[in-house]
Coordinates of C-alpha atoms and ligand atoms in Angstrom, one line a residue:
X840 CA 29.1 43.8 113.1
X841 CA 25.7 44.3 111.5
X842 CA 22.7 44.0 113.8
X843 CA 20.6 41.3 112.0
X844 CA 16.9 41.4 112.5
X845 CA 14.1 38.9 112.2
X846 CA 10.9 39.2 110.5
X847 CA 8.7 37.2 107.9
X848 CA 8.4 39.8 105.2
X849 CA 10.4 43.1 104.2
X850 CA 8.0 45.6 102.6
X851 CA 10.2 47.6 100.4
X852 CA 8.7 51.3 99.8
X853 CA 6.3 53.6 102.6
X854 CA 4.0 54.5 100.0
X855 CA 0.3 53.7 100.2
X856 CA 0.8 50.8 97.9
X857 CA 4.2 49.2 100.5
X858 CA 1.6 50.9 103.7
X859 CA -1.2 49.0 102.9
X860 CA 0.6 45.7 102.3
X861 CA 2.2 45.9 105.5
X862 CA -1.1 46.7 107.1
X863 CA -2.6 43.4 105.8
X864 CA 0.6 41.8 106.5
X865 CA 0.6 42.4 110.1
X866 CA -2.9 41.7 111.0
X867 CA -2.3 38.3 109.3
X868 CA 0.4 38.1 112.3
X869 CA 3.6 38.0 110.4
X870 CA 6.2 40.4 111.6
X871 CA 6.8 42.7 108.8
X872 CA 9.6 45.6 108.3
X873 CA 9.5 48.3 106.1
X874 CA 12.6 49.7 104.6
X875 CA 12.6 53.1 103.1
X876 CA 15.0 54.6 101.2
X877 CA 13.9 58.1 101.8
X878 CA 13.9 60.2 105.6
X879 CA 9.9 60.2 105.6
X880 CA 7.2 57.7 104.0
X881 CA 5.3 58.6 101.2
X882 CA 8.5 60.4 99.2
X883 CA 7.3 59.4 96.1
X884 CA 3.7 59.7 93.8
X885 CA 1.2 59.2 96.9
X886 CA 2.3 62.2 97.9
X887 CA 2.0 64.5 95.2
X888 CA -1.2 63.1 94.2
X889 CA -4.6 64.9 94.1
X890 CA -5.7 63.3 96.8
X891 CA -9.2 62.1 95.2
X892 CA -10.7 59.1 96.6
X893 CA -12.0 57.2 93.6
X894 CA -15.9 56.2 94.4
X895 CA -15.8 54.7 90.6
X896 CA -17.5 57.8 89.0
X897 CA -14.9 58.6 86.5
X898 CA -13.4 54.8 86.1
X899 CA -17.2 53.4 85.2
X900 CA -16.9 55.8 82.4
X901 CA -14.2 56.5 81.4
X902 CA -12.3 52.8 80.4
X903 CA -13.2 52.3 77.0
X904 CA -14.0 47.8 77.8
X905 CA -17.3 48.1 80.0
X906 CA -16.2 44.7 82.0
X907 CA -12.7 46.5 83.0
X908 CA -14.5 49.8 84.1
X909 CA -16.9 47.4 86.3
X910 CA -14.0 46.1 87.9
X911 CA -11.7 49.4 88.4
X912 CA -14.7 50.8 89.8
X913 CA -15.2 48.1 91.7
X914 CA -11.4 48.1 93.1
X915 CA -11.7 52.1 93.9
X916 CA -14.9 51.3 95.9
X917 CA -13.5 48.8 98.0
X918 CA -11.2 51.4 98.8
X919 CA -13.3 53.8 99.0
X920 CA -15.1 52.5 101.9
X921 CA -12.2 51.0 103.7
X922 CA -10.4 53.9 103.9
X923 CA -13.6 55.8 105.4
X924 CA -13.9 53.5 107.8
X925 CA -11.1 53.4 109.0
X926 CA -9.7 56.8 108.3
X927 CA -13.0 58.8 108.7
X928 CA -10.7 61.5 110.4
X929 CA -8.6 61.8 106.7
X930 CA -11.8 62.8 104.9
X931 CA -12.3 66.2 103.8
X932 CA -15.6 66.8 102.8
X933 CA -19.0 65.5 103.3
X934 CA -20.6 63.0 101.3
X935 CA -22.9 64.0 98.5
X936 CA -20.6 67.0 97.9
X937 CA -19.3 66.0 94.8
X938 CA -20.8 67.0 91.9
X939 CA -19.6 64.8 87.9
X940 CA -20.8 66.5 85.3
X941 CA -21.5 64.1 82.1
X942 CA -22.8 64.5 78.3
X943 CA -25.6 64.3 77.8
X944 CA -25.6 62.5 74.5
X945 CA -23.6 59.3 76.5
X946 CA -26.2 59.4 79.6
X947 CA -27.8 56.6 78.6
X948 CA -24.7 54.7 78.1
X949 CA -23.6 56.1 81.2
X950 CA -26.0 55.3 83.7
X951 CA -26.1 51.7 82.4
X952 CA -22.4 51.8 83.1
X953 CA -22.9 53.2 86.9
X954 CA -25.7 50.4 87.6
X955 CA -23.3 48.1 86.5
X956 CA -20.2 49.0 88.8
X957 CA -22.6 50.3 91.7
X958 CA -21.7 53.7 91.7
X959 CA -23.7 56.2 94.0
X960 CA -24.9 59.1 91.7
X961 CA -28.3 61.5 91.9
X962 CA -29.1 63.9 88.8
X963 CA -29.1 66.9 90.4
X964 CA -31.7 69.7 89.1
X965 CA -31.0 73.5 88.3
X966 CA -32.2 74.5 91.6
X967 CA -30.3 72.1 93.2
X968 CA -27.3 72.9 91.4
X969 CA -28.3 76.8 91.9
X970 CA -25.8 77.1 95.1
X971 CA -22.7 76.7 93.0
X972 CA -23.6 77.5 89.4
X973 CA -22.1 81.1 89.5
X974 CA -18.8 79.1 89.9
X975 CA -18.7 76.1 87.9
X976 CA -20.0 76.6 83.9
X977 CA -22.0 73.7 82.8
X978 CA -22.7 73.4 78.2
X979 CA -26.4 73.4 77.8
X980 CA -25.5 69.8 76.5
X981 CA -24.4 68.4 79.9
X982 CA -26.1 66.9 83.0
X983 CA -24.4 67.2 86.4
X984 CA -25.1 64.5 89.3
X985 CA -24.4 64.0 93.2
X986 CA -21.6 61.6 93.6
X987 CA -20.1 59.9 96.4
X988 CA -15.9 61.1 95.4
X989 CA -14.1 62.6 98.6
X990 CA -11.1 64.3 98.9
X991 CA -8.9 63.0 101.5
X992 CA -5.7 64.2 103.3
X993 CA -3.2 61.9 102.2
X994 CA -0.4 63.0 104.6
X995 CA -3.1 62.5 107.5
X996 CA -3.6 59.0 106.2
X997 CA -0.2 57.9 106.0
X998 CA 0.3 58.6 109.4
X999 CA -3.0 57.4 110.8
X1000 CA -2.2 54.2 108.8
X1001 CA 2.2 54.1 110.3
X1002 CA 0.5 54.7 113.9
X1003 CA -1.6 51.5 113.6
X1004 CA 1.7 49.9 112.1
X1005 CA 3.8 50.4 114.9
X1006 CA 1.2 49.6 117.6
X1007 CA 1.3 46.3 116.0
X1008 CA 5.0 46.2 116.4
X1009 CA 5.6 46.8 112.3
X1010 CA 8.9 48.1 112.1
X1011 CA 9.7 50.8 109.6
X1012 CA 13.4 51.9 108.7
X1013 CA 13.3 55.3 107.2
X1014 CA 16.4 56.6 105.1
X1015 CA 17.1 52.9 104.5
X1016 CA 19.5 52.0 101.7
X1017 CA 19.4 48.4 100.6
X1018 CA 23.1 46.9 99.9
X1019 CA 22.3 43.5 98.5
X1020 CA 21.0 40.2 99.3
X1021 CA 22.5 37.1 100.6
X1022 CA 20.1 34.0 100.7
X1023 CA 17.5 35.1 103.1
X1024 CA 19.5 37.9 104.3
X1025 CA 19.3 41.4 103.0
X1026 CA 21.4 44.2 103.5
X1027 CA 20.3 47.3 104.7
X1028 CA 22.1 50.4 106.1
X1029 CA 20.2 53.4 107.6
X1030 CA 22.6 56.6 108.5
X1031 CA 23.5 54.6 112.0
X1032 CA 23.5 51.6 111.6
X1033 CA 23.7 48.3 109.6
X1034 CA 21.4 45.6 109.5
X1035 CA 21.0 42.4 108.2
X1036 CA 17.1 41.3 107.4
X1037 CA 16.8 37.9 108.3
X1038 CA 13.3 37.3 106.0
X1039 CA 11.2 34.7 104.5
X1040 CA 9.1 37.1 102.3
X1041 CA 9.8 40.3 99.8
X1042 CA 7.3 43.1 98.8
X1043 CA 8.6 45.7 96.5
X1044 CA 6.3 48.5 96.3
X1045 CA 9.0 51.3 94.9
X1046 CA 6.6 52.6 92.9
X1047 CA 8.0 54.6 90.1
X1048 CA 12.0 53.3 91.1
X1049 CA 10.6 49.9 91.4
X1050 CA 13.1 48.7 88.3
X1051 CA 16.0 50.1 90.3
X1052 CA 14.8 48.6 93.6
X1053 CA 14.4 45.1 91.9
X1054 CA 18.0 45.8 91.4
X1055 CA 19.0 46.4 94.4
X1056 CA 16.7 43.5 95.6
X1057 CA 19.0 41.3 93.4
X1058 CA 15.3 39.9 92.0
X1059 CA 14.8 39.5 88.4
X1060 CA 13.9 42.9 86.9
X1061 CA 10.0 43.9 86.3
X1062 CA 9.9 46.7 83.8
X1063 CA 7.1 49.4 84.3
X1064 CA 6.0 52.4 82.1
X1065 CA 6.5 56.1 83.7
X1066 CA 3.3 58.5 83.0
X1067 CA 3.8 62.0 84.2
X1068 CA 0.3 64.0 84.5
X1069 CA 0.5 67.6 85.7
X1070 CA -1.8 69.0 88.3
X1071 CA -2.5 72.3 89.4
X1072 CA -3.1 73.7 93.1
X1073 CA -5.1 77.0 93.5
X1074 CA -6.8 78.7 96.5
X1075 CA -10.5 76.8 96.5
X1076 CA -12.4 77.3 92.9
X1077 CA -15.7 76.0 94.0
X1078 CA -17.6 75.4 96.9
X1079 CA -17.6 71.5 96.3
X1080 CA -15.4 68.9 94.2
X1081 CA -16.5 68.9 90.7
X1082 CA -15.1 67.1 87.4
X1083 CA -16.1 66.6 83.8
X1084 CA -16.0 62.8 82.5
X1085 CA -14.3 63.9 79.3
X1086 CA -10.4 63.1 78.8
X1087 CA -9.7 66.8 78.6
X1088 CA -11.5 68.3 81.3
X1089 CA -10.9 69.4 84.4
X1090 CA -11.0 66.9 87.5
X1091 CA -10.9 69.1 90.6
X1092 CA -11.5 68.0 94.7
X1093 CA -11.3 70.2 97.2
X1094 CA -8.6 70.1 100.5
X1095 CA -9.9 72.5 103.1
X1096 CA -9.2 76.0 101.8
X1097 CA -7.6 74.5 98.4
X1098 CA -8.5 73.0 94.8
X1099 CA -6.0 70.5 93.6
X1100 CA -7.1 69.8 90.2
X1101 CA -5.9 67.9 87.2
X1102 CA -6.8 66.8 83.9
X1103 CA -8.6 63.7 83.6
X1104 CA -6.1 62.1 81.0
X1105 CA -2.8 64.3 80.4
X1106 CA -0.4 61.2 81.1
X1107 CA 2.5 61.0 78.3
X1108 CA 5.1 58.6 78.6
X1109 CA 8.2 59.8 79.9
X1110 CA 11.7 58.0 79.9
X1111 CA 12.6 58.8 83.6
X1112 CA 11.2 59.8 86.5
X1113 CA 10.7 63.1 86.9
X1114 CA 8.9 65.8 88.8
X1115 CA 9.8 68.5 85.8
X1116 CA 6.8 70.6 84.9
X1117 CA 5.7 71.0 81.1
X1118 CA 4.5 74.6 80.9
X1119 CA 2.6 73.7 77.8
X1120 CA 0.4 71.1 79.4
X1121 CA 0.1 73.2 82.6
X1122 CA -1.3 76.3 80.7
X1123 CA -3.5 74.2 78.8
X1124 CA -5.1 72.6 82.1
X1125 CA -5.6 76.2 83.5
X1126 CA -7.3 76.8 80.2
X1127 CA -9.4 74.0 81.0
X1128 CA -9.6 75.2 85.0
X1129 CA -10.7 78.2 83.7
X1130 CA -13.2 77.2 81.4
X1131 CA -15.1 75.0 84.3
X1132 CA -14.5 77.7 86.8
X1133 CA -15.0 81.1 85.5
X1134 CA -14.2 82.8 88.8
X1135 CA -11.1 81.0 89.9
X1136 CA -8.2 82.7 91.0
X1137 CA -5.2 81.4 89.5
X1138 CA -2.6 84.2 90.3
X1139 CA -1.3 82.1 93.3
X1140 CA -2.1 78.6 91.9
X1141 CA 1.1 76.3 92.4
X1142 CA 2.0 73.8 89.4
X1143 CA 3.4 70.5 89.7
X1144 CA 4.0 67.0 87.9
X1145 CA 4.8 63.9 89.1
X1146 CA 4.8 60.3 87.6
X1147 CA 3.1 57.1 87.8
X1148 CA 3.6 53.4 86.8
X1149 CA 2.2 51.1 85.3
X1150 CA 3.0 47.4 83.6
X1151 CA 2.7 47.3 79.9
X1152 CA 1.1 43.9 79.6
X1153 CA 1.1 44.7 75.7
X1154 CA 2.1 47.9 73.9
X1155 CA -1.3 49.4 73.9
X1156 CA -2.7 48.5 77.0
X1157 CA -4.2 50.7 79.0
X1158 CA -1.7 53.1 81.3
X1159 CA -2.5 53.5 84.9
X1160 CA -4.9 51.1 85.7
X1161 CA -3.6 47.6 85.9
X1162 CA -3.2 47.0 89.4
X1163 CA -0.8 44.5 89.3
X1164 CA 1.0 41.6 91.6
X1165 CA 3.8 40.1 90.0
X1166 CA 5.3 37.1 91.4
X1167 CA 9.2 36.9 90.7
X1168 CA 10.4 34.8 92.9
X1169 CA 9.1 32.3 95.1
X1170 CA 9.3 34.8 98.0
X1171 CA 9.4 37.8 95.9
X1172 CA 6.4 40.1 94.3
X1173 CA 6.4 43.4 92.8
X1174 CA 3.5 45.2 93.6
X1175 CA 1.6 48.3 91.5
X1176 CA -1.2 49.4 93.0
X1177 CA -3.0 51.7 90.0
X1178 CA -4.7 53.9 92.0
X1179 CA -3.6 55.4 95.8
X1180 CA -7.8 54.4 96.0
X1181 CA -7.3 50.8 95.3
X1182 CA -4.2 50.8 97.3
X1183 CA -6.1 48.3 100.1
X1184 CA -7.2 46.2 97.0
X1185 CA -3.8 45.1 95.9
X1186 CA -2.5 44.6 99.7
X1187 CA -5.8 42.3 99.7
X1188 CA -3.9 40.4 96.9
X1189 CA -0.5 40.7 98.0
X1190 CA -1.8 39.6 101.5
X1191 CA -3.3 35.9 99.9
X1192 CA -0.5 35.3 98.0
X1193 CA 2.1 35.6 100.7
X1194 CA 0.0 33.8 103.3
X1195 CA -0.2 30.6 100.2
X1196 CA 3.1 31.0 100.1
X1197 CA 3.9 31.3 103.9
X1198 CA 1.8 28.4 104.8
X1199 CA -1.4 28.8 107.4
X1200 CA 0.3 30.0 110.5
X1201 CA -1.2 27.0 112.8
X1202 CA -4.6 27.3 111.3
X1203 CA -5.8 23.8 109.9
X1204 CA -5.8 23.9 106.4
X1205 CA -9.4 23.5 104.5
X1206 CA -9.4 20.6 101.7
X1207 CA -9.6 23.0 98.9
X1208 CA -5.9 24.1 100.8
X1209 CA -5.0 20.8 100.2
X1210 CA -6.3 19.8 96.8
X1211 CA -4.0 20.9 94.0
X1212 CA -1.1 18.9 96.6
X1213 CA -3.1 15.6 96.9
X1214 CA -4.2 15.6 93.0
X1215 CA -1.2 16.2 91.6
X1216 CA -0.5 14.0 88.7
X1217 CA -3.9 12.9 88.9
Ligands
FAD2489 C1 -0.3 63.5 89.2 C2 -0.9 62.3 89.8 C3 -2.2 62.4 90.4 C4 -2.7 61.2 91.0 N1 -3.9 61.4 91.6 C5 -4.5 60.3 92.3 C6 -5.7 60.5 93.0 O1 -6.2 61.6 93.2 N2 -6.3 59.4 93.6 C7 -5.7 58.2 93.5 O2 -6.3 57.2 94.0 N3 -4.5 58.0 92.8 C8 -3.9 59.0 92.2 N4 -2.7 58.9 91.6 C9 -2.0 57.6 91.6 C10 -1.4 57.3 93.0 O3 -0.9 58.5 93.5 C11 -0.3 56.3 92.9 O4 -0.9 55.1 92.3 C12 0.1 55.8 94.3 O5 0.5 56.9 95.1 C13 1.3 54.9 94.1 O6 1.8 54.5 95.4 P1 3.1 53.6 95.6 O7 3.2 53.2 97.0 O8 3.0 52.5 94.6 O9 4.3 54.5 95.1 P2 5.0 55.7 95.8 O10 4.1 56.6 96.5 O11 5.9 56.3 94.7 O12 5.9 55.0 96.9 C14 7.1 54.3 96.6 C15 8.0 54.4 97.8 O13 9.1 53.5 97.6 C16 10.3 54.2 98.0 N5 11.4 53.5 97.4 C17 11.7 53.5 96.0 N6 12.8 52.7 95.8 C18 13.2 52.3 97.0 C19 14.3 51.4 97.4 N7 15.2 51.0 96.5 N8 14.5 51.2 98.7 C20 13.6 51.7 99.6 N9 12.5 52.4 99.3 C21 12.4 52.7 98.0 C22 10.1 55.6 97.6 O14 11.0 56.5 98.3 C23 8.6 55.8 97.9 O15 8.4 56.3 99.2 C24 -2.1 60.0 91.0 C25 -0.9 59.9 90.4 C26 -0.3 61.0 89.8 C27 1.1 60.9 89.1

């Protein structure tokens, strides 16, 4: 007989986006269980990521509707500074050692566009960009700035964030394969054993699977876009983390004794997931590597590709960046987080929602709680 299990929500998915909404869920006091389909967390994209915590710099920027950069920079900074809080032991480099290098023919435009979203950012002179300028090759028609971007060691997070989880009794069921749903029961086997959840509350964060794990879920099917963007891991290229702002330039951060770097926009639609590797993208973004960094060393560097989500709200929308809660049933939400970085954004959302839904948990209700109930039909 199945061992059945009580909790209020089942977070489907250990990636940041699943972490972070069980984080929020279990300070809130509900009991919360993760179910993961693969041995370890983090099998999926936040794991093969570059590991660059937004501070806004490149978001600001780089989204063409100034209102919608405000507010993805805004997400990526709330994220930003949670997760240094926090995490302080996950960050990799000091702040201030980030250098974004801009056009100058969009500075005005730009710096406007950093006021706005309160982005951290000093124009750094030749001297001061002496120490690093025999490694990184800046146009005569470009400015380069200070900015506040880390790198951070995602593995490190993940289990700094699962050791706070189980302290406060989360449990998380690794290698977890979900058999179907029956009311308020679902089905869940891990190599041992059987279970039966006995829930009130469902958070799929399956990231790119999530239309297979809706599925599963038995919960009406959200469709999502796949993007695979290629990235490319060399032995360090520079002494600090430095990007261009233009869509095909080099974005690299620094991890210890390694660059990972990407291109800022190289995302195509693919039909599946996949973690397949187009050589003719990936030599074209060592092109661009090499172009930034004329001394790098790319005889070891490691290619790799993975794929991320997003919700087409409309055909043309733009990819990646709509964080997104979506409410399928009354005790159901999908949940995309656009960036790992504004990961503890979305659980902030998921977190409200669930706790409307789930009632106040003995805390008296305020009377703007209360208001849409009384006025109905008013
Ligand atoms: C190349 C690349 C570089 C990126 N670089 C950055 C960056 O530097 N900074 C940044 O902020 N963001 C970056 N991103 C985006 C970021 O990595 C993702 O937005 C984030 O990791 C997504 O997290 P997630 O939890 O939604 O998904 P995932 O990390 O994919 O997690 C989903 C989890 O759900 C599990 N799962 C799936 N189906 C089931 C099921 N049926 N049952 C149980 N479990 C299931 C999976 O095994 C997986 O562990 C990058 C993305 C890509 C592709």
């Amino acid at each position: 007989m199945n061992s059945t299990l009580l909790c209020d929500v089942v977070v489907v998915g250990a990636g940041f986006a699943g972490l972070m909404c069980a984080d929020r869920l279990s300070r809130l006091g509900y009991t919360v269980t993760i179910v993961e389909k693969a041995p370890a967390a983090l099998a999926g994209t936040s794991s093969r990521n570059e590991g660059w915590l937004h501070a806004g710099t490149y978001h600001a920027l780089s989204v063409r509707d100034r209102r919608e950069a405000a507010a993805v920079a805004k997400r990526c900074r709330f994220g930003w500074e949670e997760i240094q809080r926090r995490f302080s032991e996950c960050v990799e480099a000091e702040k201030g050692k980030a250098v974004a290098i801009l056009p100058e023919a969009k500075l005005a435009e730009s710096l406007s566009r950093w006021e706005e979203a309160r982005v951290g950012h000093v124009r750094l002179s030749a001297s001061q960009f002496g120490h690093i300028a025999e490694h990184v090759r800046v146009g005569a028609d470009e400015a380069a700035f200070a900015v506040d971007d880390l790198g951070i060691n995602t593995p490190m997070l993940a289990a700094s964030l699962i050791a706070e989880l189980r302290n406060r009794g989360v449990r998380i069921l690794l290698g977890a394969r979900i058999l179907g749903r029956s009311d308020d029961l679902l089905h869940v086997a891990t190599a041992d054993e059987a279970f039966d959840l006995a829930h009130r509350f469902i958070v799929c964060a399956a990231g790119f699977e999530t239309e297979r794990a809706c599925a599963d879920l038995e919960i009406p099917p959200v469709q999502v876009r796949l993007w695979r963007s290629h990235l490319v891991t060399a032995p360090k290229v520079a002494p600090v983390s430095v990007f261009g702002v233009a869509p095909q330039q080099a974005a690299m951060i620094n991890h210890g004794a390694w660059s990972i770097i990407g291109f800022n926009e190289d995302a195509t639609l693919v039909d599946r997931p996949t973690f397949d590797v187009d050589p003719v993208i990936a030599d074209r973004l060592e092109e661009a590597v090499r172009w930034r960094f004329p001394k790098a060393d790319l005889s070891a560097a490691r290619r790799t590709a993975c794929v991320k989500v997003d919700y087409a709200v409309h055909e043309n929308s733009v990819r990646s960046l709509n964080v997104r809660m979506l409410p399928v049933l009354d005790n159901a939400v999908v949940v995309l987080p656009g960036k790992m970085t504004e990961a503890p954004y979305s659980a902030n959302v998921v977190a409200s929602h669930v706790f409307e839904m789930l009632g106040q948990g003995g805390v008296t209700a305020r009377p703007i709680d209360t208001y849409e109930l009384t006025n109905q039909g008013s």
